[in-house]
Each structure stands twice: as C-alpha cells, then as structure tokens.
Short mmCIF file of C-alpha atoms in Angstrom, two decimals:
data_model
loop_
_atom_site.label_atom_id
_atom_site.label_comp_id
_atom_site.label_asym_id
_atom_site.label_seq_id
_atom_site.Cartn_x
_atom_site.Cartn_y
_atom_site.Cartn_z
CA MET A 1 -150.98 22.76 272.34
CA SER A 2 -147.90 20.70 271.64
CA GLU A 3 -144.30 21.77 271.66
CA SER A 4 -142.79 22.58 268.30
CA ASN A 5 -139.17 23.13 267.35
CA ILE A 6 -140.28 26.11 265.29
CA PRO A 7 -142.22 28.41 267.58
CA ASP A 8 -144.52 31.23 266.70
CA PRO A 9 -143.41 34.37 268.58
CA ASN A 10 -146.83 34.59 270.22
CA ALA A 11 -146.99 30.84 270.87
CA SER A 12 -143.45 29.67 270.27
CA ASP A 13 -140.97 27.25 271.68
CA ALA A 14 -138.22 29.16 273.37
CA ASN A 15 -136.59 26.50 273.32
CA THR A 16 -123.17 17.43 264.54
CA PRO A 17 -115.56 14.98 260.18
CA PRO A 18 -113.70 16.41 263.25
CA ARG A 19 -111.23 19.27 262.83
CA PRO A 20 -109.41 21.56 265.28
CA PRO A 21 -111.75 23.78 267.35
CA LEU A 22 -111.78 27.51 267.03
CA PRO A 23 -110.02 29.41 269.83
CA ASP A 24 -111.80 31.05 272.73
CA SER A 25 -113.04 34.58 272.11
CA GLY A 26 -110.50 37.17 273.02
CA ALA A 27 -107.68 34.64 273.04
CA THR A 28 -105.84 36.46 270.32
CA GLY A 29 -103.84 39.48 271.32
CA HIS A 30 -103.96 43.00 269.98
CA ALA A 31 -101.96 43.12 266.78
CA GLY A 32 -102.02 46.84 266.15
CA VAL A 33 -104.24 48.67 263.74
CA ALA A 34 -102.38 47.93 260.53
CA ALA A 35 -101.28 44.86 258.63
CA ALA A 36 -98.34 43.15 260.27
CA GLN A 37 -96.51 39.84 260.07
CA PRO A 38 -98.81 36.91 260.90
CA SER A 39 -98.16 34.45 263.68
CA ALA A 40 -99.80 31.06 263.51
CA GLN A 41 -102.03 30.72 266.54
CA GLY A 42 -104.26 27.82 265.77
CA TRP A 43 -107.27 28.78 263.72
CA TYR A 44 -106.77 32.50 263.98
CA ALA A 45 -103.42 34.11 263.30
CA GLN A 46 -102.59 37.13 265.40
CA ALA A 47 -101.94 39.64 262.66
CA PRO A 48 -102.78 39.65 258.96
CA GLN A 49 -100.48 39.94 256.00
CA PRO A 50 -101.30 39.92 252.30
CA HIS A 51 -100.42 36.69 250.53
CA GLY A 52 -100.13 35.47 246.97
CA GLN A 53 -100.21 37.45 243.77
CA HIS A 54 -101.71 40.89 243.87
CA ALA A 55 -103.87 42.03 241.02
CA PRO A 56 -102.04 44.15 238.43
CA GLY A 57 -101.23 47.60 239.63
CA ALA A 58 -102.24 46.91 243.20
CA ALA A 59 -99.90 47.65 246.07
CA PHE A 60 -99.92 46.94 249.75
CA SER A 61 -97.56 47.88 252.49
CA SER A 62 -97.27 45.28 255.23
CA GLN A 63 -95.50 47.60 257.62
CA PRO A 64 -97.24 47.92 261.00
CA ALA A 65 -98.99 51.15 261.82
CA GLY A 66 -97.09 52.28 264.84
CA PRO A 67 -97.89 51.54 268.49
CA SER A 68 -101.22 50.07 269.40
CA GLY A 69 -103.35 51.21 272.26
CA ASP A 70 -105.15 49.35 275.01
CA ALA A 71 -107.03 46.20 274.08
CA GLY A 72 -110.38 47.41 275.41
CA HIS A 73 -113.39 48.52 273.39
CA GLY A 74 -114.31 52.11 272.86
CA ARG A 75 -110.91 53.49 273.78
CA THR A 76 -109.20 56.21 271.79
CA HIS A 77 -105.98 55.02 270.21
CA GLU A 78 -103.13 56.99 268.71
CA ALA A 79 -104.13 57.34 265.09
CA LYS A 80 -101.03 59.00 263.69
CA VAL A 81 -98.74 56.76 261.66
CA GLY A 82 -95.24 57.90 260.96
CA SER A 83 -93.66 58.20 257.54
CA GLY A 84 -92.77 54.84 256.08
CA LYS A 85 -95.62 53.05 257.85
CA ILE A 86 -98.86 52.53 255.93
CA VAL A 87 -98.41 53.94 252.44
CA ALA A 88 -101.19 52.17 250.58
CA VAL A 89 -104.10 49.82 251.10
CA LEU A 90 -105.06 47.24 248.52
CA VAL A 91 -108.61 47.58 247.30
CA ALA A 92 -109.63 45.20 244.52
CA ALA A 93 -112.62 47.06 243.16
CA ALA A 94 -114.08 44.35 240.93
CA ILE A 95 -117.83 44.84 240.93
CA VAL A 96 -119.26 41.36 240.64
CA GLY A 97 -122.93 42.26 240.39
CA ALA A 98 -124.88 45.39 239.60
CA VAL A 99 -128.30 46.49 240.71
CA SER A 100 -130.69 45.95 237.83
CA GLY A 101 -134.18 44.90 238.71
CA LEU A 102 -133.05 43.28 241.96
CA GLY A 103 -131.62 45.09 244.91
CA GLY A 104 -130.81 43.76 248.37
CA ALA A 105 -132.65 42.48 251.33
CA ALA A 106 -133.23 43.94 254.77
CA ILE A 107 -133.65 42.73 258.43
CA GLY A 108 -135.38 40.33 257.16
CA ASN A 109 -133.94 42.33 254.55
CA ASP A 110 -130.71 40.39 254.61
CA VAL A 111 -127.80 42.09 252.97
CA PHE A 112 -127.16 39.63 250.17
CA GLN A 113 -126.76 41.07 246.69
CA PRO A 114 -128.56 39.16 243.93
CA SER A 115 -126.74 39.55 240.65
CA SER A 116 -128.31 40.63 237.43
CA SER A 117 -127.62 39.97 233.79
CA ALA A 118 -125.91 43.35 233.59
CA ALA A 119 -122.43 43.21 235.12
CA VAL A 120 -120.23 46.16 235.95
CA SER A 121 -116.54 45.69 236.45
CA SER A 122 -113.43 47.74 236.84
CA GLY A 123 -109.80 46.99 237.33
CA PRO A 124 -108.18 46.79 240.74
CA THR A 125 -107.50 50.15 242.31
CA GLN A 126 -105.12 51.41 244.93
CA VAL A 127 -106.15 53.69 247.75
CA THR A 128 -103.10 55.78 248.34
CA VAL A 129 -102.28 57.56 251.56
CA ASN A 130 -100.86 60.83 250.33
CA ASP A 131 -99.83 62.05 253.75
CA PRO A 132 -98.53 59.11 255.85
CA ASP A 133 -98.16 61.38 258.87
CA GLN A 134 -101.92 61.95 258.95
CA VAL A 135 -103.21 58.41 258.51
CA ASN A 136 -106.24 57.96 260.74
CA GLN A 137 -107.42 55.02 262.79
CA THR A 138 -109.90 53.77 260.22
CA THR A 139 -107.14 53.43 257.62
CA GLY A 140 -105.21 51.23 260.01
CA ILE A 141 -108.28 49.13 260.83
CA ALA A 142 -108.96 48.67 257.12
CA ALA A 143 -105.36 47.67 256.46
CA LYS A 144 -105.60 44.98 259.10
CA THR A 145 -109.07 43.69 258.22
CA LEU A 146 -109.26 43.76 254.42
CA PRO A 147 -107.00 40.71 253.84
CA SER A 148 -109.39 38.64 255.98
CA VAL A 149 -112.57 39.49 254.05
CA VAL A 150 -113.55 37.85 250.76
CA THR A 151 -116.23 38.35 248.12
CA ILE A 152 -118.45 35.36 247.37
CA SER A 153 -120.22 34.82 244.05
CA ALA A 154 -123.01 32.25 244.24
CA THR A 155 -124.83 30.91 241.20
CA SER A 156 -127.38 28.23 240.47
CA SER A 157 -129.65 27.27 237.60
CA THR A 158 -132.25 29.69 238.91
CA GLY A 159 -130.18 32.76 239.70
CA GLY A 160 -127.17 34.14 241.48
CA GLY A 161 -125.78 36.84 243.68
CA THR A 162 -122.82 38.14 245.63
CA GLY A 163 -122.07 38.26 249.32
CA SER A 164 -119.11 38.48 251.62
CA GLY A 165 -117.19 36.13 253.92
CA VAL A 166 -114.56 36.19 256.64
CA VAL A 167 -111.43 34.02 256.63
CA LEU A 168 -111.09 31.61 259.57
CA SER A 169 -107.96 29.70 258.62
CA GLN A 170 -104.93 29.97 256.38
CA ASP A 171 -106.05 26.93 254.38
CA GLY A 172 -109.38 28.41 253.38
CA TYR A 173 -112.18 27.97 255.89
CA VAL A 174 -114.51 30.96 255.55
CA VAL A 175 -117.60 31.90 257.54
CA THR A 176 -120.55 33.61 255.87
CA ASN A 177 -124.36 33.52 256.00
CA THR A 178 -126.58 30.59 255.10
CA HIS A 179 -128.64 32.91 252.90
CA VAL A 180 -125.53 33.68 250.82
CA VAL A 181 -124.73 30.03 250.02
CA THR A 182 -128.35 28.96 249.48
CA LEU A 183 -129.45 32.04 247.52
CA ASP A 184 -131.89 32.85 250.32
CA GLY A 185 -133.06 29.27 250.59
CA ALA A 186 -133.73 28.88 246.88
CA SER A 187 -131.16 26.16 246.20
CA SER A 188 -128.93 23.62 247.92
CA ASN A 189 -126.89 23.20 244.74
CA VAL A 190 -125.02 26.47 244.40
CA ALA A 191 -121.67 27.00 242.68
CA LEU A 192 -119.38 29.23 244.74
CA ARG A 193 -116.46 31.35 243.53
CA VAL A 194 -114.50 33.36 246.07
CA THR A 195 -112.26 36.35 245.41
CA THR A 196 -109.74 37.43 248.03
CA SER A 197 -108.77 41.02 248.72
CA ASP A 198 -105.54 40.58 246.73
CA GLY A 199 -107.39 39.31 243.64
CA ARG A 200 -106.98 35.54 243.90
CA VAL A 201 -110.02 33.48 242.88
CA PHE A 202 -110.98 30.07 244.30
CA ASP A 203 -113.75 27.57 243.89
CA ALA A 204 -115.41 26.71 247.20
CA LYS A 205 -117.64 24.04 248.71
CA VAL A 206 -120.11 24.29 251.55
CA VAL A 207 -118.85 22.61 254.73
CA GLY A 208 -122.07 23.14 256.63
CA THR A 209 -125.00 25.50 257.02
CA ASP A 210 -126.90 26.61 260.10
CA PRO A 211 -130.26 28.11 259.10
CA ILE A 212 -131.18 28.60 262.77
CA TYR A 213 -128.66 31.44 263.15
CA ASP A 214 -128.09 32.13 259.43
CA LEU A 215 -124.42 31.12 259.48
CA ALA A 216 -122.46 28.87 257.12
CA VAL A 217 -118.87 27.73 256.64
CA ILE A 218 -117.34 27.14 253.22
CA LYS A 219 -113.91 25.76 252.25
CA LEU A 220 -111.84 27.24 249.47
CA THR A 221 -110.29 24.64 247.16
CA ASP A 222 -106.47 24.34 247.30
CA ALA A 223 -106.14 27.56 249.27
CA SER A 224 -103.11 28.44 251.36
CA GLY A 225 -101.53 31.49 252.89
CA LEU A 226 -104.83 33.23 253.64
CA THR A 227 -105.10 35.74 256.47
CA PRO A 228 -107.42 34.63 259.31
CA ILE A 229 -109.39 37.28 261.17
CA ASP A 230 -108.70 38.00 264.84
CA PHE A 231 -111.75 37.43 267.08
CA ALA A 232 -112.84 39.83 269.81
CA ASP A 233 -115.06 38.92 272.76
CA SER A 234 -118.46 40.33 271.77
CA SER A 235 -119.73 40.02 275.36
CA THR A 236 -117.48 42.94 276.38
CA LEU A 237 -118.92 45.44 273.90
CA ASN A 238 -120.50 48.70 275.01
CA VAL A 239 -123.06 50.84 273.26
CA GLY A 240 -121.07 53.61 271.62
CA ASP A 241 -118.02 51.50 270.77
CA THR A 242 -116.47 52.07 267.36
CA THR A 243 -117.50 49.68 264.58
CA VAL A 244 -116.12 49.20 261.07
CA ALA A 245 -117.99 47.13 258.48
CA VAL A 246 -115.99 45.47 255.70
CA GLY A 247 -117.49 43.61 252.76
CA ALA A 248 -118.79 43.88 249.21
CA PRO A 249 -121.92 46.06 249.16
CA LEU A 250 -123.47 46.06 245.69
CA GLY A 251 -120.53 43.89 244.62
CA LEU A 252 -118.01 46.61 245.48
CA SER A 253 -115.32 44.45 247.06
CA ASN A 254 -113.26 45.69 250.00
CA THR A 255 -115.60 48.49 250.99
CA VAL A 256 -115.09 50.00 254.44
CA THR A 257 -117.69 51.94 256.44
CA THR A 258 -117.65 53.17 260.01
CA GLY A 259 -120.08 53.69 262.86
CA ILE A 260 -120.77 52.75 266.44
CA VAL A 261 -122.53 50.02 268.37
CA SER A 262 -126.07 51.34 268.46
CA ALA A 263 -127.58 48.60 270.62
CA LEU A 264 -126.68 45.23 272.09
CA ASN A 265 -128.79 42.10 272.58
CA ARG A 266 -131.26 43.28 269.96
CA SER A 267 -133.53 40.42 268.89
CA ILE A 268 -134.84 40.34 265.34
CA GLN A 269 -136.79 37.98 263.13
CA ILE A 270 -135.61 37.32 259.60
CA ALA A 271 -136.78 34.85 256.99
CA SER A 272 -135.22 31.40 257.21
CA SER A 273 -132.83 30.50 254.40
CA ALA A 274 -133.13 26.76 254.86
CA VAL A 275 -133.41 25.10 251.47
CA PRO A 276 -136.79 23.49 250.73
CA ASP A 277 -135.59 19.90 251.14
CA SER A 278 -133.39 20.50 254.19
CA GLY A 279 -136.01 19.55 256.76
CA GLU A 280 -135.05 22.66 258.73
CA GLN A 281 -137.29 25.18 257.04
CA GLU A 282 -139.93 24.62 259.72
CA GLN A 283 -137.74 26.23 262.36
CA GLU A 284 -138.95 29.34 264.16
CA GLN A 285 -142.32 30.01 262.58
CA GLY A 286 -143.04 33.69 263.04
CA GLN A 287 -146.21 35.46 263.96
CA ASN A 288 -148.87 34.51 261.42
CA GLY A 289 -146.04 32.98 259.41
CA GLN A 290 -144.62 36.44 258.73
CA SER A 291 -141.50 38.26 259.82
CA PRO A 292 -142.05 41.88 260.77
CA PHE A 293 -139.12 42.58 258.43
CA GLN A 294 -139.51 40.89 255.07
CA PHE A 295 -136.75 40.13 252.59
CA ASP A 296 -136.83 42.98 250.13
CA PHE A 297 -134.78 43.03 246.98
CA GLY A 298 -135.48 46.64 246.28
CA GLN A 299 -138.02 46.22 243.50
CA GLY A 300 -140.77 44.43 245.38
CA GLN A 301 -139.34 41.09 244.32
CA GLN A 302 -138.61 38.20 246.61
CA GLN A 303 -136.01 35.52 246.05
CA GLY A 304 -135.74 32.23 247.83
CA ASN A 305 -138.04 30.07 249.90
CA ASN A 306 -140.88 32.13 251.38
CA SER A 307 -142.47 29.09 253.01
CA ALA A 308 -139.51 28.47 255.30
CA GLY A 309 -140.85 30.71 258.07
CA THR A 310 -138.69 32.96 260.18
CA ILE A 311 -135.83 32.64 262.64
CA SER A 312 -135.14 34.66 265.77
CA ILE A 313 -131.55 35.79 266.34
CA ALA A 314 -129.81 38.06 268.84
CA VAL A 315 -127.70 40.69 267.11
CA ILE A 316 -125.50 43.74 267.48
CA GLN A 317 -127.13 46.83 266.03
CA THR A 318 -124.81 49.32 264.31
CA ASP A 319 -125.13 52.50 262.29
CA ALA A 320 -122.12 51.63 260.12
CA ALA A 321 -123.44 51.61 256.56
CA ILE A 322 -124.37 48.04 255.59
CA ASN A 323 -125.88 47.41 252.18
CA PRO A 324 -126.87 44.55 249.87
CA GLY A 325 -123.73 42.44 249.38
CA ASN A 326 -122.38 43.02 252.90
CA SER A 327 -123.97 39.74 254.07
CA GLY A 328 -121.37 37.49 255.68
CA GLY A 329 -118.83 40.29 255.91
CA ALA A 330 -116.98 41.53 258.96
CA LEU A 331 -117.98 43.97 261.63
CA VAL A 332 -114.81 44.78 263.56
CA ASP A 333 -113.88 46.90 266.56
CA ASP A 334 -111.42 49.76 266.86
CA GLU A 335 -108.52 47.32 266.74
CA GLY A 336 -109.70 45.44 263.66
CA ASN A 337 -110.88 42.39 265.59
CA LEU A 338 -114.10 40.63 264.61
CA ILE A 339 -117.12 41.48 266.73
CA GLY A 340 -119.81 40.29 264.33
CA ILE A 341 -120.86 38.87 260.97
CA ASN A 342 -123.14 41.25 259.09
CA VAL A 343 -126.51 39.67 258.41
CA ALA A 344 -129.35 42.14 257.88
CA ILE A 345 -130.50 45.73 257.61
CA ALA A 346 -133.71 47.55 258.35
CA THR A 347 -135.25 49.59 255.57
CA ALA A 348 -137.62 52.52 255.53
CA GLY A 349 -141.24 51.50 255.49
CA GLY A 350 -140.74 48.68 258.01
CA GLY A 351 -139.10 46.32 255.55
CA SER A 352 -142.26 45.75 253.52
CA SER A 353 -141.69 43.87 250.30
CA SER A 354 -143.31 46.78 248.49
CA SER A 355 -140.77 49.24 249.84
CA SER A 356 -138.51 50.91 247.31
CA GLU A 357 -135.80 51.33 249.92
CA ALA A 358 -133.09 48.65 249.90
CA GLY A 359 -130.04 50.47 251.19
CA SER A 360 -128.61 51.54 254.50
CA ILE A 361 -130.65 53.87 256.67
CA GLY A 362 -128.22 53.47 259.55
CA VAL A 363 -129.88 50.41 261.13
CA GLY A 364 -127.77 47.34 260.47
CA PHE A 365 -127.39 44.05 262.33
CA SER A 366 -124.54 41.62 262.94
CA ILE A 367 -124.38 38.20 264.59
CA PRO A 368 -122.08 38.51 267.65
CA SER A 369 -118.61 37.01 267.28
CA ASN A 370 -119.05 34.70 270.28
CA VAL A 371 -122.03 33.04 268.59
CA VAL A 372 -120.19 32.99 265.26
CA LYS A 373 -117.19 31.25 266.80
CA ARG A 374 -119.28 28.57 268.49
CA VAL A 375 -121.44 27.83 265.46
CA ALA A 376 -118.51 27.91 263.01
CA ASP A 377 -116.62 25.44 265.21
CA ASP A 378 -119.63 23.11 265.20
CA LEU A 379 -120.01 23.38 261.44
CA ILE A 380 -116.34 22.66 260.79
CA LYS A 381 -116.27 19.67 263.11
CA ASN A 382 -119.71 18.21 262.46
CA GLY A 383 -121.29 19.88 259.45
CA SER A 384 -124.15 21.09 261.64
CA ALA A 385 -124.56 23.25 264.73
CA SER A 386 -126.16 22.65 268.12
CA HIS A 387 -128.84 24.94 269.53
CA GLY A 388 -130.60 25.09 272.86
CA LEU A 389 -134.20 24.08 273.55
CA LEU A 390 -136.12 25.34 276.58
CA GLY A 391 -139.07 22.99 276.27
CA ALA A 392 -141.83 25.57 276.68
CA MET A 393 -144.40 27.32 274.54
CA VAL A 394 -144.17 31.06 275.00
CA GLY A 395 -145.92 34.23 273.83
CA ASN A 396 -145.66 37.94 274.59
CA SER A 397 -146.82 38.88 278.08
CA ALA A 398 -147.75 42.35 276.83
CA ASP A 399 -150.56 40.70 274.85
CA ALA A 400 -152.13 39.34 278.03
CA LYS A 401 -154.78 41.66 279.45
CA ASP A 402 -153.83 41.12 283.07
CA SER A 403 -150.05 41.34 282.61
CA THR A 404 -148.19 44.14 284.35
CA VAL A 405 -144.67 43.24 283.20
CA ALA A 406 -143.10 42.77 279.76
CA GLY A 407 -141.54 39.39 279.07
CA ALA A 408 -142.04 35.96 277.52
CA LEU A 409 -145.21 34.41 278.88
CA ILE A 410 -145.03 30.63 279.25
CA SER A 411 -148.29 29.05 278.09
CA GLU A 412 -147.24 25.41 278.25
CA VAL A 413 -144.30 23.43 279.60
CA THR A 414 -143.18 20.23 277.91
CA ARG A 415 -143.11 17.26 280.24
CA GLY A 416 -139.51 16.16 280.83
CA GLY A 417 -138.13 19.27 279.15
CA ALA A 418 -135.59 21.76 280.43
CA ALA A 419 -138.16 24.26 281.67
CA ALA A 420 -140.10 21.62 283.59
CA ALA A 421 -136.90 20.30 285.18
CA ALA A 422 -136.09 23.82 286.35
CA GLY A 423 -139.50 24.25 287.96
CA LEU A 424 -140.95 26.68 285.44
CA LYS A 425 -144.72 26.57 284.98
CA ALA A 426 -147.42 27.85 282.66
CA GLY A 427 -148.21 31.44 283.57
CA ASP A 428 -144.62 32.35 284.48
CA ILE A 429 -143.25 35.43 282.71
CA VAL A 430 -139.54 35.18 281.83
CA THR A 431 -137.95 38.61 282.18
CA GLU A 432 -134.23 37.78 282.02
CA PHE A 433 -132.08 35.05 280.47
CA ASN A 434 -128.41 34.78 281.45
CA GLY A 435 -128.46 38.40 282.52
CA VAL A 436 -129.99 39.65 279.26
CA PRO A 437 -133.38 41.39 279.56
CA VAL A 438 -136.27 39.53 277.93
CA ARG A 439 -139.14 41.69 276.73
CA ASP A 440 -141.00 39.26 274.47
CA ALA A 441 -140.96 35.76 273.02
CA THR A 442 -138.51 36.73 270.27
CA ASP A 443 -135.95 37.81 272.87
CA LEU A 444 -136.19 34.53 274.73
CA THR A 445 -136.09 32.37 271.60
CA ALA A 446 -133.05 34.23 270.23
CA GLN A 447 -131.12 33.91 273.49
CA VAL A 448 -131.96 30.21 273.92
CA ARG A 449 -130.97 29.43 270.33
CA ALA A 450 -127.65 31.28 270.72
CA LEU A 451 -126.52 28.60 273.18
CA ALA A 452 -125.70 24.99 272.42
CA GLY A 453 -127.82 22.10 273.58
CA GLY A 454 -126.83 21.08 277.11
CA ALA A 455 -125.71 24.58 278.06
CA ASP A 456 -126.51 25.91 281.53
CA ALA A 457 -128.37 29.19 281.90
CA SER A 458 -130.00 31.31 284.57
CA VAL A 459 -133.58 32.50 284.21
CA SER A 460 -135.44 35.25 286.05
CA TYR A 461 -139.22 35.06 285.94
CA VAL A 462 -142.27 36.55 287.57
CA ARG A 463 -144.85 34.29 289.23
CA ASP A 464 -147.79 35.68 291.17
CA GLY A 465 -146.20 39.12 291.12
CA LYS A 466 -142.92 37.98 292.63
CA THR A 467 -139.58 37.72 290.82
CA GLN A 468 -137.82 34.37 291.14
CA THR A 469 -134.75 32.76 289.57
CA ALA A 470 -134.01 29.27 288.29
CA ASP A 471 -131.03 27.44 286.80
CA VAL A 472 -131.79 25.65 283.53
CA THR A 473 -129.87 23.02 281.59
CA LEU A 474 -131.09 23.39 278.02
CA GLY A 475 -132.21 20.54 275.84
CA GLU A 476 -131.08 20.32 272.22
CA LEU A 477 -133.08 21.47 269.23
CA THR A 478 -133.56 18.70 266.69
CA ASP A 479 -134.83 18.68 263.13
#
C-alpha cells in the first residue's frame, strides 16, 4: 500500500503575489454590538460602518448600541439600547435566485444555492426598530455584522447560483467557499457579481481557491470603503455559546438567524469542489469513493464534479438555521465577531441524494475562524494554501476486530515522512491530535489538514495497550 495525498477514511493518508498578512485571531478588540465608526487596523477594521450609496428607501443608523460587555464567549451582555441608538437596520432583500427544480446542498450538502430560470426579486426593505428602548442583543449583532457580509452570484455557461461571502478588507477582498466560486466543482470559468448589504454591485475575480478546506478568496473590482469583519479566536469557543448566522439563504440577502454552538471539533466529509482540470480533485478520497453526506440539491439532482472525491474538514456545529445560499456567509459570536464560515448542513435521511429535504434541520457546520484566517492569508499572498501531511495510511480502529479503543489506526508509515520521524509505527492507534480527541480516520485527517505544512503538533497514541505521546513536525501536502 502506498501513501496517497487523497486518503480513503478507512485507508487514508492523515497526512503558495505577496500582500499584507491577516491579523492574529482575537487581535481586534470588542467594538460593541452595533455598527460604529471604523478604525483601520490592518486587514480587519475594528468596527463596521455602512459605506457608499444605499439602495432607495433604505436607512441605516451608524450610532453605537450602548455599552458593550466582556469580550468572552457565552457571556450575557446588556441588550437594552437607549433611545437614539439603533433605529433601523439596512436589509437589502433582493432575492437573486429562487428554488425551482434545484434546491441546496447539505453536509456534503453544502449550502450553496443554485439559481433557476425563474427569478424572484423585491425592492430593498428596512427593518425598523419601533421601540429603541427594547432592542435586543441580536439586533445589535446584526447591525454590526450585516455590512461585512455580501451576496455572491456565480454564473457559467452550464449554470449558476448564489452564495454568500465575508469582507476581509476595505478594498474588496472577500472570503467564501470554493464550491461557491466553482459551482460545486463544475467550472473554473465562473463570472462573479457581488452585492453588498447597502446595495452596491461589483464584478469580482477569484484570487485563489483551496478545495482541501473548501475556502476561496475573491477580489471585488474597484471596491473601496467596505466594512471588514472582526475575527474572534475560534479556539476559545464553548459548547452553548451564542451563534448568529448571516448570509443569503435561498437568495434572501442579509438574513439573520440565531442559535448556539452545538459541538466543537466535529469532523465531516463533504464532496470536493475542485474543478475537473485543477489536479486537486484527487484529494481526500472517501470511503468507497462516497461521502456519508452527499450533495443534495433538493430534487435528487446533483451539480458539479462527482468524481472529485471527498474532503475531510473540522467544523463548528451549530443549530442556527443555515440553508441553501448561506455558503460562505458568516457565523459570528455574541459580539458580532467572526467565529466561522458557513459551509454545509445535514439533512433528514442522512443526506442521501434522493432525499427531499434540503433545508435546515438544526444541524449546520462552519469552518472555524482560525482556519479561515490562515487559509485566506495564504490565498491572498500565494494564490494557494498550505496543508499538513502526516505521512501515514490510516483507517478506523473500531473496524479492527481486536481493537479496544476508538481512534485512527495506522496501517502503514511512509519512509522519511513526518510520522516515521516522530517514531510512529504501523499498528499504533492515534487517539488525540493537538489536544483534540481522535475517534476515527476522518478526525485525524481533518485536524492534520487544518494545519499548514511544517507545523508542529503533539500526538497521543496507543501501542500495545499503553498510551504514549510524540511530537510531530508535519510535512506538506502537494498536488
């Protein structure tokens, strides 16, 4: 058995034009829960403010929403906003695509919204706060976050769809999902049009895609005065923390939903969105070439490149409603800071392509902000992203008859690879990676891929019934 850069979960390998780097997670301060005056802090301004021309009839108050609370996650903040604070929140309700024959996709079922020939649209609307003294926390979070989230329309000669994106810089760098800008791997030649929350429309070009973690960065043409999102440190999240999802489900721009962090360090497999000629579609072949959660566009129809295999990613699970079109949109904390990029949902019936369910059932997934920041920085600087390589073939220990512990069972170690250098051997069962529990091969692959090549990591493993630890310097995944 030889090492492959695209492992099967039961026999898989667990295994870049410079621009300014993105800031460290958590480097930005708490800017309150409502839109305030921005301060230029490198890539990410501290507090958002609407810019440019608003759509007709739309209004937005940029007054801050009173005192902010502590900067931690899961804390209860004062939600009351005095008179004269937030009086309205801009919501441009242009519906770019309607569900007609095609729905959305789910864990595995990504949350990209394919468009149809039937389009539904409406003029911009204003969500008015009738009683400013009773404005709640979610209103403040929405006021802060909405200016940093955009709606992306992607079209090619073979189809089109809508997704969401999050603003990284005032001059128009936006992070989204690879499956949004490749139409789920169907095309590398996609025309992109981006609409901001205040109704401005821009053409955009792809800066770089990363099919390994389903992230992409695009650049809006001749953009200025955009509102960058504030990043939170996703490693400090707790289960139960407040989450707010912002994006364009079903093409409904500037939609806000709320929930909690349902689980952390969840590992999922989704279909790769590498385009057919990218040379990367061979990454992360899943079990029997199938993801346990298939892309499902709601009518038993599949779009994109089915032959590209699957990828394993570590995600935040949330019960905030995420639907087709939310792909690439923001998942923020109780202070409106980014904790994740929405990527997939689970659907009833296990995500089968024959399922008629294509909407939220309260099981949504987001790529953690720390991974997003690292990958987006790589894409902006190099056009591609670095990912770790362990140099070992692994499967699920639970499938071995004599195994008494769940983990990633190493079946083969690549000579000269990272695992071999760390002293790992065939038969070892990896149970922990950098402090994160590993229960199967998907867990290990997702955690390894989240790090860059050359990163240092600690590994706990069981050998001959005894738990041992090792320090590993990861290799780098190559095409």
